[in-house]
PDB file of C-alpha atoms in Angstrom:
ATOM      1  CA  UNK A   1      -1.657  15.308   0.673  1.00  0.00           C
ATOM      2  CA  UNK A   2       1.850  14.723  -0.392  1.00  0.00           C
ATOM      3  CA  UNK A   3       3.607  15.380   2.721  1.00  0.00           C
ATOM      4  CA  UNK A   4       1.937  12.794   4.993  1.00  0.00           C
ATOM      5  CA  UNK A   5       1.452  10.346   1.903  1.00  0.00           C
ATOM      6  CA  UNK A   6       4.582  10.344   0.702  1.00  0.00           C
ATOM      7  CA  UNK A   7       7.026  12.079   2.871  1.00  0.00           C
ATOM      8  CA  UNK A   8       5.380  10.480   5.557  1.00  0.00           C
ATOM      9  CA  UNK A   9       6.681   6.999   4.494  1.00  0.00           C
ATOM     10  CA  UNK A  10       9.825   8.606   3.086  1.00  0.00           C
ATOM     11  CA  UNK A  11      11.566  10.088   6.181  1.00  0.00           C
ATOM     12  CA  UNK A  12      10.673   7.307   8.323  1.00  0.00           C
ATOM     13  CA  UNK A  13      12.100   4.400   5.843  1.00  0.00           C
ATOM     14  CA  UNK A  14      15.104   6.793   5.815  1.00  0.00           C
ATOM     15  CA  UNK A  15      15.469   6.854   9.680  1.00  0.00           C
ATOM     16  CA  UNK A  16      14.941   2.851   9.677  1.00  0.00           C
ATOM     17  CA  UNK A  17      16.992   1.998   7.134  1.00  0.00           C
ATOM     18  CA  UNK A  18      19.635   3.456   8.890  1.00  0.00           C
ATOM     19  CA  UNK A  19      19.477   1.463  11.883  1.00  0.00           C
ATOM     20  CA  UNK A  20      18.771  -1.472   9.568  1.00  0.00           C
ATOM     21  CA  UNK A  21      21.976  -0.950   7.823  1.00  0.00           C
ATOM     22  CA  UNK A  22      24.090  -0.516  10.518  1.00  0.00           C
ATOM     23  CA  UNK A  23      22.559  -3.994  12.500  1.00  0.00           C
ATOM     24  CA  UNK A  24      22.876  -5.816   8.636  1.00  0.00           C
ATOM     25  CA  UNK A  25      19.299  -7.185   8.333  1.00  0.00           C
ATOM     26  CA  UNK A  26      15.687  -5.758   8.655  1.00  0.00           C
ATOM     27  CA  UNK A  27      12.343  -5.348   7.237  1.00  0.00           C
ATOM     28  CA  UNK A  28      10.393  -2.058   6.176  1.00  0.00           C
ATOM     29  CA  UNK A  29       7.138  -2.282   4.886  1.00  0.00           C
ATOM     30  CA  UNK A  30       5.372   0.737   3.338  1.00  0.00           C
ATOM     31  CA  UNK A  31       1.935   1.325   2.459  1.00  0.00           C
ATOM     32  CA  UNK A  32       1.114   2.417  -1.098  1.00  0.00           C
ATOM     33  CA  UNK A  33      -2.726   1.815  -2.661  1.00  0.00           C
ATOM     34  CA  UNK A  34      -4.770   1.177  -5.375  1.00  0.00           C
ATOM     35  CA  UNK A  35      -5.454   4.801  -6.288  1.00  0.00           C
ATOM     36  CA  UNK A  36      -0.913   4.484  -7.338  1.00  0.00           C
ATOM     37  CA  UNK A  37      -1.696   1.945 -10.071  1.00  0.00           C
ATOM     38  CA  UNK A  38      -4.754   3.591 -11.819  1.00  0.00           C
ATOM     39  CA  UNK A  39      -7.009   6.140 -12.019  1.00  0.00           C
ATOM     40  CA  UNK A  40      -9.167   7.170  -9.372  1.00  0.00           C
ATOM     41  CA  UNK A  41     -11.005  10.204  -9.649  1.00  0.00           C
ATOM     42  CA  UNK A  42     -11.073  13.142  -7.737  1.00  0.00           C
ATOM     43  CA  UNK A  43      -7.868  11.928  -5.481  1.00  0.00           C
ATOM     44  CA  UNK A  44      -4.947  13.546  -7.390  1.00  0.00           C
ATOM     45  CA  UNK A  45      -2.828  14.431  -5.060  1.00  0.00           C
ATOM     46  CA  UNK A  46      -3.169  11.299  -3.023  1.00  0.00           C
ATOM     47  CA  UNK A  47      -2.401   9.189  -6.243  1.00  0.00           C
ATOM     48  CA  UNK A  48       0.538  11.043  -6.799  1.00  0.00           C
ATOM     49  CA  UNK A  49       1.949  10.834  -3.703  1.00  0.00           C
ATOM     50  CA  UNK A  50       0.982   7.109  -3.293  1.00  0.00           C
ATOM     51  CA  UNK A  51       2.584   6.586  -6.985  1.00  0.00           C
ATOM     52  CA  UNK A  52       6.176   7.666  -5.304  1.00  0.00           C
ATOM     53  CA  UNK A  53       5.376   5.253  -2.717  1.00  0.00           C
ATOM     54  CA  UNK A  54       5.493   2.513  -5.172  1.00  0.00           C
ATOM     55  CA  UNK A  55       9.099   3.742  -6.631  1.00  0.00           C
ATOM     56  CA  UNK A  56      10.670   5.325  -3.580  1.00  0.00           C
ATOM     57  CA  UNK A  57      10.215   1.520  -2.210  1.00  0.00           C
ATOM     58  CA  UNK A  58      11.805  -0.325  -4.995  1.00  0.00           C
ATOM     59  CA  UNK A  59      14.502   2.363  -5.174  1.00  0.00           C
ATOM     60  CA  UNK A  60      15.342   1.699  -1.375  1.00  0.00           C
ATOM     61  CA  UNK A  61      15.233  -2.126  -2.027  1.00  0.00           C
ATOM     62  CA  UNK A  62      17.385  -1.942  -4.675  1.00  0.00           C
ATOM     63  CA  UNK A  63      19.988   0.580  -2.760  1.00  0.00           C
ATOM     64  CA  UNK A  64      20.081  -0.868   0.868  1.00  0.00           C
ATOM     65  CA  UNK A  65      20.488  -4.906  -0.419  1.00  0.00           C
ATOM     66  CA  UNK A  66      22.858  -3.904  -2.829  1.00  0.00           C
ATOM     67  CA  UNK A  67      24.999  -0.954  -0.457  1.00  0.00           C
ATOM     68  CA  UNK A  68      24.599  -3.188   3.133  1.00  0.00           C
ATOM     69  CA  UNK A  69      23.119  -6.473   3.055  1.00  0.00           C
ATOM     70  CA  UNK A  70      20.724  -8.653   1.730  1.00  0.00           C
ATOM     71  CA  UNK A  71      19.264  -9.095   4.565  1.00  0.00           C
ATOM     72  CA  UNK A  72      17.578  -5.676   4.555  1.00  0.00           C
ATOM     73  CA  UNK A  73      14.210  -5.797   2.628  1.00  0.00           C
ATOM     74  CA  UNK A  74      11.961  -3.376   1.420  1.00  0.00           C
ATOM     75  CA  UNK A  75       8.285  -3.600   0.647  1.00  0.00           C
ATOM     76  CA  UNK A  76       5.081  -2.359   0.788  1.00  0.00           C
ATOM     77  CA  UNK A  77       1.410  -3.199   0.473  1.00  0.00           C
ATOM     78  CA  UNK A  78      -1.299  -1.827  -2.246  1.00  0.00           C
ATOM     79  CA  UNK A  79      -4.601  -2.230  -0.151  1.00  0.00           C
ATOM     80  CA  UNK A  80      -7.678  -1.633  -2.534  1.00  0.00           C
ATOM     81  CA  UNK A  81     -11.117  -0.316  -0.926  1.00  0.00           C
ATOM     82  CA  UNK A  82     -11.751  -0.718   3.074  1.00  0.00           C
ATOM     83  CA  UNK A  83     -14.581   0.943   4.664  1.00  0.00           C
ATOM     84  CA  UNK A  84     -13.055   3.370   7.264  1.00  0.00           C
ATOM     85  CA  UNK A  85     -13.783   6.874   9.072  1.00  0.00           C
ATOM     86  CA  UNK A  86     -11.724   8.502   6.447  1.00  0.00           C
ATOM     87  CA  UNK A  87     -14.009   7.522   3.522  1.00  0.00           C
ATOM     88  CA  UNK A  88     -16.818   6.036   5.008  1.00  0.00           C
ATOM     89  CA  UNK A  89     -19.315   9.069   3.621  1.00  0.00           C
ATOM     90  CA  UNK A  90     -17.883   8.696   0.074  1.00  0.00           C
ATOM     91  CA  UNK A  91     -18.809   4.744  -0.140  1.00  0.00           C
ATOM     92  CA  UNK A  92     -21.710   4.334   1.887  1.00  0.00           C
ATOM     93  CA  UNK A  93     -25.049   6.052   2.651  1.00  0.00           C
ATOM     94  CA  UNK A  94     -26.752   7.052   6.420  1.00  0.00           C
ATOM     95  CA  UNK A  95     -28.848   3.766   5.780  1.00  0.00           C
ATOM     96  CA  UNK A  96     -25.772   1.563   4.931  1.00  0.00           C
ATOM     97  CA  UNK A  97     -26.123   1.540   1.310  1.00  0.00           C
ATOM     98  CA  UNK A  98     -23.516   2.245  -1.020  1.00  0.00           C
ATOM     99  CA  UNK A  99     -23.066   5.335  -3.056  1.00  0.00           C
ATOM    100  CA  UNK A 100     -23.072   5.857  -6.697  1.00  0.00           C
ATOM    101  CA  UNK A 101     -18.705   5.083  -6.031  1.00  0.00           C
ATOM    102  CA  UNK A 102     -19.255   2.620  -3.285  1.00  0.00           C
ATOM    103  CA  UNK A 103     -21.276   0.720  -5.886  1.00  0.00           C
ATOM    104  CA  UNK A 104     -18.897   1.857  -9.007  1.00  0.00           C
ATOM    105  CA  UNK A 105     -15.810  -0.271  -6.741  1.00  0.00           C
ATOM    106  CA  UNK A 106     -17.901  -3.170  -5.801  1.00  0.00           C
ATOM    107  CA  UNK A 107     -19.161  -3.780  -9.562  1.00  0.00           C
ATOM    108  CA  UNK A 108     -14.951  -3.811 -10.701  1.00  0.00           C
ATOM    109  CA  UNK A 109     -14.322  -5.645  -7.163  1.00  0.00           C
ATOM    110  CA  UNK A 110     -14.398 -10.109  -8.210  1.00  0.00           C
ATOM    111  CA  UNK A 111     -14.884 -10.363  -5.305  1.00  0.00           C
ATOM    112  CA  UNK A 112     -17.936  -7.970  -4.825  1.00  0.00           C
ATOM    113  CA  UNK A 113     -17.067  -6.387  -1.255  1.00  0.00           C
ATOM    114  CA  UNK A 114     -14.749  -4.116   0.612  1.00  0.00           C
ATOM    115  CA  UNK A 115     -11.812  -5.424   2.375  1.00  0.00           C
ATOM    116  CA  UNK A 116     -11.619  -5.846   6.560  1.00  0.00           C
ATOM    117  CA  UNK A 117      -8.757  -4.061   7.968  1.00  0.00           C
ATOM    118  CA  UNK A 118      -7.644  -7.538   9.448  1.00  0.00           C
ATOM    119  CA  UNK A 119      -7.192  -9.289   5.914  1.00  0.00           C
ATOM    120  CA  UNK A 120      -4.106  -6.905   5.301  1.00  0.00           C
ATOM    121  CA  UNK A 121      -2.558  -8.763   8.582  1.00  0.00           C
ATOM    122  CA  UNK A 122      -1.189 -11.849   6.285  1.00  0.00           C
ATOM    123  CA  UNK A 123       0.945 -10.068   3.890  1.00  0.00           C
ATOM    124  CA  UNK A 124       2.649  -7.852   6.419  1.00  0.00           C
ATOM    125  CA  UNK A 125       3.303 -10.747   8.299  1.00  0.00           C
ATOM    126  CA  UNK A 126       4.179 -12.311   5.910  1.00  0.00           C
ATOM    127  CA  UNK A 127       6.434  -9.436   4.630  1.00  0.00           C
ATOM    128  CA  UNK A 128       8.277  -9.195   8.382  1.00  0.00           C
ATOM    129  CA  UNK A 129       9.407 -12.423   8.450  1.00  0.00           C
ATOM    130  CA  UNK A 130      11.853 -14.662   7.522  1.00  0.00           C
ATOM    131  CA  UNK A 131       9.410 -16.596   4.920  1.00  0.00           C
ATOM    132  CA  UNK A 132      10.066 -13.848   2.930  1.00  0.00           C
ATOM    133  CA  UNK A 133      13.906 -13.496   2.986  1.00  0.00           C
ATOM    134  CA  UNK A 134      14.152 -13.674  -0.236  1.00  0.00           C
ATOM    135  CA  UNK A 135      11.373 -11.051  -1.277  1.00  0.00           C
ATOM    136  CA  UNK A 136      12.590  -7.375  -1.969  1.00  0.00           C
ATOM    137  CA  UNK A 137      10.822  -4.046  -4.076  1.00  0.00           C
ATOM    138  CA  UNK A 138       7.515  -5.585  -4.427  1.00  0.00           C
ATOM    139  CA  UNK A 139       4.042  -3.872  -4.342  1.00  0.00           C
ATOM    140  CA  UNK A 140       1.745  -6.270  -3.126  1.00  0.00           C
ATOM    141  CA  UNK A 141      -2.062  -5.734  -4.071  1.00  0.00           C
ATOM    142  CA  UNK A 142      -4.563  -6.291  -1.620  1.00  0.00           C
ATOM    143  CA  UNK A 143      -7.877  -5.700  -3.390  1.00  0.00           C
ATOM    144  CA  UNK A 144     -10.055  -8.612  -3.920  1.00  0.00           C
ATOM    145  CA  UNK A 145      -9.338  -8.917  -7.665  1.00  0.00           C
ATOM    146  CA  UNK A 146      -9.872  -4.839  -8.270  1.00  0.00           C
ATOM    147  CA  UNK A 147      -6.433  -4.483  -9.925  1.00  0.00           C
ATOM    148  CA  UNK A 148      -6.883  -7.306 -12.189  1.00  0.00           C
ATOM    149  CA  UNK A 149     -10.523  -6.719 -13.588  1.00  0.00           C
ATOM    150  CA  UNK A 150     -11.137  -4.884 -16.906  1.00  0.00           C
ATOM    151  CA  UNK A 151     -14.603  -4.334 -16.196  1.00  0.00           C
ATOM    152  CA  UNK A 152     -15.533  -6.412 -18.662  1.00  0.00           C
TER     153      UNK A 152
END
C-alpha cells in the first residue's frame, strides 16, 4: 500500500522536478485523499501513505520555488468518495444500493452523493495553468462538503 501510494507519487515528482528545475518553471500535481485528513476505517496503510502525500508535496513546494524558481509549483488534489472498480463492492450493493459505508459517506457528504471522475477535471486544470501561478503546497479537497461536516 505504501509503495504505489506514496512512493508512487514520490519518485515520479522527483524525476519531474528535475526536468522542471533545470527548464525554470513547471507544474506537478499529486494526488492525496480524504482518507490523509481523517479517519477512515479499515484503510491504514493507505491513509498513511496518502498522509505523506500531503507533506512530501508541501515539502517539494517549499524546496523547488525556493532552490530554482518560482515558477515551479507543487500541488495536489484530496478527492473524497467516487464510485470506481476499486471500491465499487465496498459502497454499493449487486442491486445498486449502498452499503452500510456507502450510506455512512453519503449521510457526512452536504452534498449527499459520490463524486464523477470528471468533476476532479477543474482543479487540475486549474492547478496546470498559469491562473494559478501564484498557488504552491496546497491540498485541495474535492469532496462535496465531506471534509467540512461534523456530522452534526
Amino acid at each position: 500500500m505504501v509503495d504505489i501510494n506514496l512512493f508512487g507519487t514520490v519518485i515520479p515528482t522527483i524525476v519531474l522536478s528535475e526536468i522542471m528545475a533545470k527548464q525554470g518553471y513547471g507544474s506537478i500535481v499529486n494526488i492525496s485523499s480524504m482518507a490523509a485528513k481523517q479517519t477512515i476505517s479499515r484503510v491504514l496503510g493507505y491513509s498513511m501513505a496518502k498522509a505523506g502525500v500531503d507533506i512530501f508535496t508541501k515539502w517539494m513546494a517549499n524546496e523547488l520555488a525556493s532552490k530554482f524558481s518560482d515558477k515551479i509549483r507543487v500541488n495536489a488534489i484530496a478527492p473524497g468518495f467516487f464510485i470506481g472498480n476499486q471500491n465499487r463492492r465496498l459502497l454499493t450493493n449487486e442491486d445498486g444500493s449502498f452499503t452500510d459505508r456507502g450510506e455512512k459517506i453519503i449521510t457526512n457528504t452536504p452534498m449527499g452523493r459520490f463524486g464523477d471522475a470528471s468533476e476532479l477535471n477543474g482543479m487540475v486544470h486549474y492547478l496546470l495553468s498559469d491562473a494559478s501561478s501564484f498557488v504552491t503546497g496546497t491540498i485541495y479537497d474535492i469532496d462535496g462538503g465531506f471534509s467540512s461536516f461534523s456530522g452534526v
